[in-house]
Amino acid sequence: MKGLIARFNKDSHLQRIKASYLDDKVKLTEYENELFEKLRFIYSHRLGTAYTKQKTIEKVMEEYDISQATAYRYYNQAMYIFGEIDSVDIRAEKNILAELYLDLHYQLKKRKKFAEAQKALDSYRELFDFSQAENEADPDKIKANEYLLFIPKEITALMKERSSKGLVDMNWTAKEVGFEDISNGEDQEQ
């Protein structure tokens, strides 16, 4: 079981690159700047030129004279830094298909081609999971929980004493604390 927990005393190159991308105050080493340029190259080719993943990998291998394994590693790092493109594309394509199927369904329905309209609607339904399992409540999440609280004897005696006289003020030990109101310049302008 030894060695399952890793302790990091220093940020990795990738973490520093991501931090520099989000915050200009973080300065990168020469190696990290080179890596950042490669990652930016990959992302811009994937996004800007609408290359496929495979075409982008081939272009990176050719441009930087690196192995396929290194190119795939850089590709995954670029998606980590700048954001995943492939999963967004799948959701976008699914939504576009859904709109097209619905539009086709309505057009066919207007033309009184009900059999074809039903097929378009069935194709639309296949894009989504309309199962009951998704809509059912999870009983474990909404079940009532019982918590066993251990209250010191002194507090229990004090609560019994106070409750014998009527209502119990649960804030009997609360103290007023001084504070200073700090407001931004935005609040003062209004």
PDB file of C-alpha atoms in Angstrom:
ATOM      1  CA  MET A   1       0.000   0.000   0.000  1.00  0.00           C
ATOM      2  CA  LYS A   2       3.013   2.233   0.289  1.00  0.00           C
ATOM      3  CA  GLY A   3       3.376   4.836  -2.410  1.00  0.00           C
ATOM      4  CA  LEU A   4      -0.303   5.301  -3.241  1.00  0.00           C
ATOM      5  CA  ILE A   5      -0.275   8.941  -2.196  1.00  0.00           C
ATOM      6  CA  ALA A   6       2.002  11.296  -4.062  1.00  0.00           C
ATOM      7  CA  ARG A   7       3.167  14.567  -2.636  1.00  0.00           C
ATOM      8  CA  PHE A   8       4.076  17.339  -5.034  1.00  0.00           C
ATOM      9  CA  ASN A   9       6.248  20.161  -3.826  1.00  0.00           C
ATOM     10  CA  LYS A  10       6.419  21.846  -7.220  1.00  0.00           C
ATOM     11  CA  ASP A  11       3.891  22.500 -10.003  1.00  0.00           C
ATOM     12  CA  SER A  12       4.315  20.500 -13.184  1.00  0.00           C
ATOM     13  CA  HIS A  13       5.138  22.201 -16.481  1.00  0.00           C
ATOM     14  CA  LEU A  14       1.562  21.717 -17.608  1.00  0.00           C
ATOM     15  CA  GLN A  15       0.132  23.272 -14.449  1.00  0.00           C
ATOM     16  CA  ARG A  16       2.443  26.265 -14.826  1.00  0.00           C
ATOM     17  CA  ILE A  17       1.470  26.670 -18.488  1.00  0.00           C
ATOM     18  CA  LYS A  18      -2.213  26.594 -17.612  1.00  0.00           C
ATOM     19  CA  ALA A  19      -1.620  29.090 -14.805  1.00  0.00           C
ATOM     20  CA  SER A  20       0.244  31.418 -17.193  1.00  0.00           C
ATOM     21  CA  TYR A  21      -2.561  31.135 -19.724  1.00  0.00           C
ATOM     22  CA  LEU A  22      -5.023  32.266 -17.058  1.00  0.00           C
ATOM     23  CA  ASP A  23      -2.752  34.766 -15.265  1.00  0.00           C
ATOM     24  CA  ASP A  24      -0.095  36.964 -16.913  1.00  0.00           C
ATOM     25  CA  LYS A  25       1.873  37.220 -13.669  1.00  0.00           C
ATOM     26  CA  VAL A  26       3.110  33.615 -14.003  1.00  0.00           C
ATOM     27  CA  LYS A  27       6.404  33.535 -15.901  1.00  0.00           C
ATOM     28  CA  LEU A  28       7.384  30.421 -17.829  1.00  0.00           C
ATOM     29  CA  THR A  29      10.785  28.879 -18.372  1.00  0.00           C
ATOM     30  CA  GLU A  30      12.222  28.566 -21.880  1.00  0.00           C
ATOM     31  CA  TYR A  31      11.172  24.900 -22.091  1.00  0.00           C
ATOM     32  CA  GLU A  32       7.646  25.741 -20.923  1.00  0.00           C
ATOM     33  CA  ASN A  33       7.387  28.529 -23.528  1.00  0.00           C
ATOM     34  CA  GLU A  34       8.402  26.084 -26.280  1.00  0.00           C
ATOM     35  CA  LEU A  35       5.868  23.546 -25.040  1.00  0.00           C
ATOM     36  CA  PHE A  36       3.194  26.247 -24.840  1.00  0.00           C
ATOM     37  CA  GLU A  37       3.848  27.209 -28.474  1.00  0.00           C
ATOM     38  CA  LYS A  38       3.482  23.571 -29.547  1.00  0.00           C
ATOM     39  CA  LEU A  39       0.218  23.240 -27.636  1.00  0.00           C
ATOM     40  CA  ARG A  40      -1.075  26.491 -29.123  1.00  0.00           C
ATOM     41  CA  PHE A  41      -0.093  25.243 -32.606  1.00  0.00           C
ATOM     42  CA  ILE A  42      -2.063  22.030 -32.062  1.00  0.00           C
ATOM     43  CA  TYR A  43      -5.139  23.804 -30.753  1.00  0.00           C
ATOM     44  CA  SER A  44      -5.165  26.444 -33.474  1.00  0.00           C
ATOM     45  CA  HIS A  45      -4.901  23.787 -36.188  1.00  0.00           C
ATOM     46  CA  ARG A  46      -7.646  21.712 -34.612  1.00  0.00           C
ATOM     47  CA  LEU A  47      -9.965  24.655 -34.115  1.00  0.00           C
ATOM     48  CA  GLY A  48      -9.025  27.219 -36.761  1.00  0.00           C
ATOM     49  CA  THR A  49      -8.474  24.971 -39.768  1.00  0.00           C
ATOM     50  CA  ALA A  50     -11.096  22.438 -38.705  1.00  0.00           C
ATOM     51  CA  TYR A  51      -8.602  19.613 -39.039  1.00  0.00           C
ATOM     52  CA  THR A  52      -9.621  16.262 -37.678  1.00  0.00           C
ATOM     53  CA  LYS A  53      -7.749  14.903 -34.677  1.00  0.00           C
ATOM     54  CA  GLN A  54      -5.750  12.537 -36.866  1.00  0.00           C
ATOM     55  CA  LYS A  55      -4.873  15.257 -39.399  1.00  0.00           C
ATOM     56  CA  THR A  56      -3.759  17.549 -36.556  1.00  0.00           C
ATOM     57  CA  ILE A  57      -1.542  14.795 -35.129  1.00  0.00           C
ATOM     58  CA  GLU A  58       0.055  14.244 -38.547  1.00  0.00           C
ATOM     59  CA  LYS A  59       0.653  17.980 -38.993  1.00  0.00           C
ATOM     60  CA  VAL A  60       2.307  18.262 -35.550  1.00  0.00           C
ATOM     61  CA  MET A  61       4.524  15.237 -36.233  1.00  0.00           C
ATOM     62  CA  GLU A  62       5.612  16.817 -39.510  1.00  0.00           C
ATOM     63  CA  GLU A  63       6.088  20.346 -38.121  1.00  0.00           C
ATOM     64  CA  TYR A  64       8.058  19.453 -34.990  1.00  0.00           C
ATOM     65  CA  ASP A  65       9.621  16.147 -36.145  1.00  0.00           C
ATOM     66  CA  ILE A  66       8.267  14.191 -33.169  1.00  0.00           C
ATOM     67  CA  SER A  67       6.938  10.664 -32.724  1.00  0.00           C
ATOM     68  CA  GLN A  68       3.254   9.804 -32.926  1.00  0.00           C
ATOM     69  CA  ALA A  69       3.138   9.010 -29.191  1.00  0.00           C
ATOM     70  CA  THR A  70       4.591  12.431 -28.336  1.00  0.00           C
ATOM     71  CA  ALA A  71       2.173  14.124 -30.735  1.00  0.00           C
ATOM     72  CA  TYR A  72      -0.797  12.408 -29.065  1.00  0.00           C
ATOM     73  CA  ARG A  73       0.530  13.389 -25.635  1.00  0.00           C
ATOM     74  CA  TYR A  74       0.869  17.013 -26.772  1.00  0.00           C
ATOM     75  CA  TYR A  75      -2.630  16.850 -28.271  1.00  0.00           C
ATOM     76  CA  ASN A  76      -4.114  15.712 -24.942  1.00  0.00           C
ATOM     77  CA  GLN A  77      -2.177  18.406 -23.108  1.00  0.00           C
ATOM     78  CA  ALA A  78      -3.468  21.061 -25.522  1.00  0.00           C
ATOM     79  CA  MET A  79      -7.044  19.915 -24.888  1.00  0.00           C
ATOM     80  CA  TYR A  80      -6.357  20.102 -21.133  1.00  0.00           C
ATOM     81  CA  ILE A  81      -4.996  23.657 -21.370  1.00  0.00           C
ATOM     82  CA  PHE A  82      -7.433  25.212 -23.840  1.00  0.00           C
ATOM     83  CA  GLY A  83     -10.514  23.028 -23.471  1.00  0.00           C
ATOM     84  CA  GLU A  84     -11.812  19.845 -25.037  1.00  0.00           C
ATOM     85  CA  ILE A  85     -13.043  20.306 -28.596  1.00  0.00           C
ATOM     86  CA  ASP A  86     -14.165  16.792 -29.465  1.00  0.00           C
ATOM     87  CA  SER A  87     -16.835  16.440 -26.771  1.00  0.00           C
ATOM     88  CA  VAL A  88     -18.250  19.867 -27.644  1.00  0.00           C
ATOM     89  CA  ASP A  89     -18.418  18.904 -31.308  1.00  0.00           C
ATOM     90  CA  ILE A  90     -20.389  15.754 -30.509  1.00  0.00           C
ATOM     91  CA  ARG A  91     -22.942  17.670 -28.430  1.00  0.00           C
ATOM     92  CA  ALA A  92     -23.204  20.381 -31.103  1.00  0.00           C
ATOM     93  CA  GLU A  93     -23.696  17.841 -33.877  1.00  0.00           C
ATOM     94  CA  LYS A  94     -26.319  16.062 -31.803  1.00  0.00           C
ATOM     95  CA  ASN A  95     -28.227  19.329 -31.342  1.00  0.00           C
ATOM     96  CA  ILE A  96     -27.966  20.170 -35.054  1.00  0.00           C
ATOM     97  CA  LEU A  97     -29.248  16.702 -35.961  1.00  0.00           C
ATOM     98  CA  ALA A  98     -32.099  17.086 -33.493  1.00  0.00           C
ATOM     99  CA  GLU A  99     -33.155  20.369 -35.095  1.00  0.00           C
ATOM    100  CA  LEU A 100     -32.941  18.871 -38.576  1.00  0.00           C
ATOM    101  CA  TYR A 101     -35.031  15.846 -37.612  1.00  0.00           C
ATOM    102  CA  LEU A 102     -37.692  18.031 -36.012  1.00  0.00           C
ATOM    103  CA  ASP A 103     -37.745  20.359 -39.011  1.00  0.00           C
ATOM    104  CA  LEU A 104     -38.058  17.383 -41.349  1.00  0.00           C
ATOM    105  CA  HIS A 105     -40.843  15.969 -39.175  1.00  0.00           C
ATOM    106  CA  TYR A 106     -42.852  19.214 -39.390  1.00  0.00           C
ATOM    107  CA  GLN A 107     -42.310  19.553 -43.165  1.00  0.00           C
ATOM    108  CA  LEU A 108     -43.438  15.987 -43.799  1.00  0.00           C
ATOM    109  CA  LYS A 109     -46.424  16.456 -41.534  1.00  0.00           C
ATOM    110  CA  LYS A 110     -47.500  19.545 -43.516  1.00  0.00           C
ATOM    111  CA  ARG A 111     -47.269  17.506 -46.730  1.00  0.00           C
ATOM    112  CA  LYS A 112     -49.431  14.848 -45.052  1.00  0.00           C
ATOM    113  CA  LYS A 113     -46.697  12.204 -45.334  1.00  0.00           C
ATOM    114  CA  PHE A 114     -47.366  10.816 -41.876  1.00  0.00           C
ATOM    115  CA  ALA A 115     -45.344   7.602 -42.191  1.00  0.00           C
ATOM    116  CA  GLU A 116     -42.172   9.501 -43.143  1.00  0.00           C
ATOM    117  CA  ALA A 117     -42.893  12.114 -40.445  1.00  0.00           C
ATOM    118  CA  GLN A 118     -43.091   9.343 -37.875  1.00  0.00           C
ATOM    119  CA  LYS A 119     -39.736   7.949 -39.061  1.00  0.00           C
ATOM    120  CA  ALA A 120     -38.144  11.411 -38.655  1.00  0.00           C
ATOM    121  CA  LEU A 121     -39.606  11.674 -35.171  1.00  0.00           C
ATOM    122  CA  ASP A 122     -38.305   8.203 -34.304  1.00  0.00           C
ATOM    123  CA  SER A 123     -34.827   9.220 -35.498  1.00  0.00           C
ATOM    124  CA  TYR A 124     -35.062  12.324 -33.292  1.00  0.00           C
ATOM    125  CA  ARG A 125     -36.054  10.207 -30.306  1.00  0.00           C
ATOM    126  CA  GLU A 126     -33.063   7.885 -30.842  1.00  0.00           C
ATOM    127  CA  LEU A 127     -30.711  10.845 -30.301  1.00  0.00           C
ATOM    128  CA  PHE A 128     -31.833  11.248 -26.706  1.00  0.00           C
ATOM    129  CA  ASP A 129     -32.332   8.929 -23.770  1.00  0.00           C
ATOM    130  CA  PHE A 130     -35.904   9.443 -22.624  1.00  0.00           C
ATOM    131  CA  SER A 131     -35.792   6.557 -20.195  1.00  0.00           C
ATOM    132  CA  GLN A 132     -37.661   6.696 -16.909  1.00  0.00           C
ATOM    133  CA  ALA A 133     -34.483   6.030 -14.929  1.00  0.00           C
ATOM    134  CA  GLU A 134     -33.296   9.556 -15.655  1.00  0.00           C
ATOM    135  CA  ASN A 135     -36.444  11.160 -14.311  1.00  0.00           C
ATOM    136  CA  GLU A 136     -36.835   9.035 -11.204  1.00  0.00           C
ATOM    137  CA  ALA A 137     -35.716  10.433  -7.885  1.00  0.00           C
ATOM    138  CA  ASP A 138     -32.844   8.719  -6.134  1.00  0.00           C
ATOM    139  CA  PRO A 139     -34.291   7.443  -2.837  1.00  0.00           C
ATOM    140  CA  ASP A 140     -30.868   7.495  -1.166  1.00  0.00           C
ATOM    141  CA  LYS A 141     -30.567  11.216  -1.780  1.00  0.00           C
ATOM    142  CA  ILE A 142     -33.963  12.163  -0.403  1.00  0.00           C
ATOM    143  CA  LYS A 143     -34.341   9.752   2.482  1.00  0.00           C
ATOM    144  CA  ALA A 144     -34.504  11.210   5.969  1.00  0.00           C
ATOM    145  CA  ASN A 145     -31.272  10.898   7.882  1.00  0.00           C
ATOM    146  CA  GLU A 146     -30.928  10.470  11.595  1.00  0.00           C
ATOM    147  CA  TYR A 147     -27.907  11.948  13.280  1.00  0.00           C
ATOM    148  CA  LEU A 148     -26.776  10.917  16.715  1.00  0.00           C
ATOM    149  CA  LEU A 149     -25.551  13.971  18.611  1.00  0.00           C
ATOM    150  CA  PHE A 150     -23.550  13.752  21.792  1.00  0.00           C
ATOM    151  CA  ILE A 151     -24.251  16.742  24.001  1.00  0.00           C
ATOM    152  CA  PRO A 152     -22.115  17.274  27.092  1.00  0.00           C
ATOM    153  CA  LYS A 153     -23.909  16.743  30.424  1.00  0.00           C
ATOM    154  CA  GLU A 154     -23.368  20.373  31.429  1.00  0.00           C
ATOM    155  CA  ILE A 155     -25.163  21.634  28.302  1.00  0.00           C
ATOM    156  CA  THR A 156     -27.969  19.086  28.733  1.00  0.00           C
ATOM    157  CA  ALA A 157     -28.517  20.216  32.344  1.00  0.00           C
ATOM    158  CA  LEU A 158     -28.489  23.862  31.280  1.00  0.00           C
ATOM    159  CA  MET A 159     -31.013  23.196  28.483  1.00  0.00           C
ATOM    160  CA  LYS A 160     -33.327  21.284  30.868  1.00  0.00           C
ATOM    161  CA  GLU A 161     -33.151  24.147  33.342  1.00  0.00           C
ATOM    162  CA  ARG A 162     -33.933  26.759  30.701  1.00  0.00           C
ATOM    163  CA  SER A 163     -36.681  24.700  29.023  1.00  0.00           C
ATOM    164  CA  SER A 164     -38.486  24.261  32.365  1.00  0.00           C
ATOM    165  CA  LYS A 165     -39.065  28.037  32.336  1.00  0.00           C
ATOM    166  CA  GLY A 166     -40.547  28.120  28.812  1.00  0.00           C
ATOM    167  CA  LEU A 167     -38.886  28.867  25.505  1.00  0.00           C
ATOM    168  CA  VAL A 168     -35.179  28.242  25.183  1.00  0.00           C
ATOM    169  CA  ASP A 169     -33.035  30.937  23.622  1.00  0.00           C
ATOM    170  CA  MET A 170     -30.335  28.960  21.809  1.00  0.00           C
ATOM    171  CA  ASN A 171     -28.186  32.080  21.487  1.00  0.00           C
ATOM    172  CA  TRP A 172     -27.562  32.539  25.231  1.00  0.00           C
ATOM    173  CA  THR A 173     -23.833  32.201  24.713  1.00  0.00           C
ATOM    174  CA  ALA A 174     -23.666  34.350  21.590  1.00  0.00           C
ATOM    175  CA  LYS A 175     -21.590  37.506  21.895  1.00  0.00           C
ATOM    176  CA  GLU A 176     -21.724  40.735  19.954  1.00  0.00           C
ATOM    177  CA  VAL A 177     -18.589  41.164  17.912  1.00  0.00           C
ATOM    178  CA  GLY A 178     -17.411  44.495  16.578  1.00  0.00           C
ATOM    179  CA  PHE A 179     -16.883  44.782  12.851  1.00  0.00           C
ATOM    180  CA  GLU A 180     -15.769  47.286  10.268  1.00  0.00           C
ATOM    181  CA  ASP A 181     -17.816  47.709   7.102  1.00  0.00           C
ATOM    182  CA  ILE A 182     -15.510  47.412   4.106  1.00  0.00           C
ATOM    183  CA  SER A 183     -17.066  48.310   0.787  1.00  0.00           C
ATOM    184  CA  ASN A 184     -15.623  48.504  -2.699  1.00  0.00           C
ATOM    185  CA  GLY A 185     -15.333  51.686  -4.660  1.00  0.00           C
ATOM    186  CA  GLU A 186     -18.235  50.380  -6.801  1.00  0.00           C
ATOM    187  CA  ASP A 187     -20.676  50.686  -3.894  1.00  0.00           C
ATOM    188  CA  GLN A 188     -19.634  54.279  -3.194  1.00  0.00           C
ATOM    189  CA  GLU A 189     -20.143  55.330  -6.817  1.00  0.00           C
ATOM    190  CA  GLN A 190     -23.796  54.334  -6.812  1.00  0.00           C
TER     191      GLN A 190
END
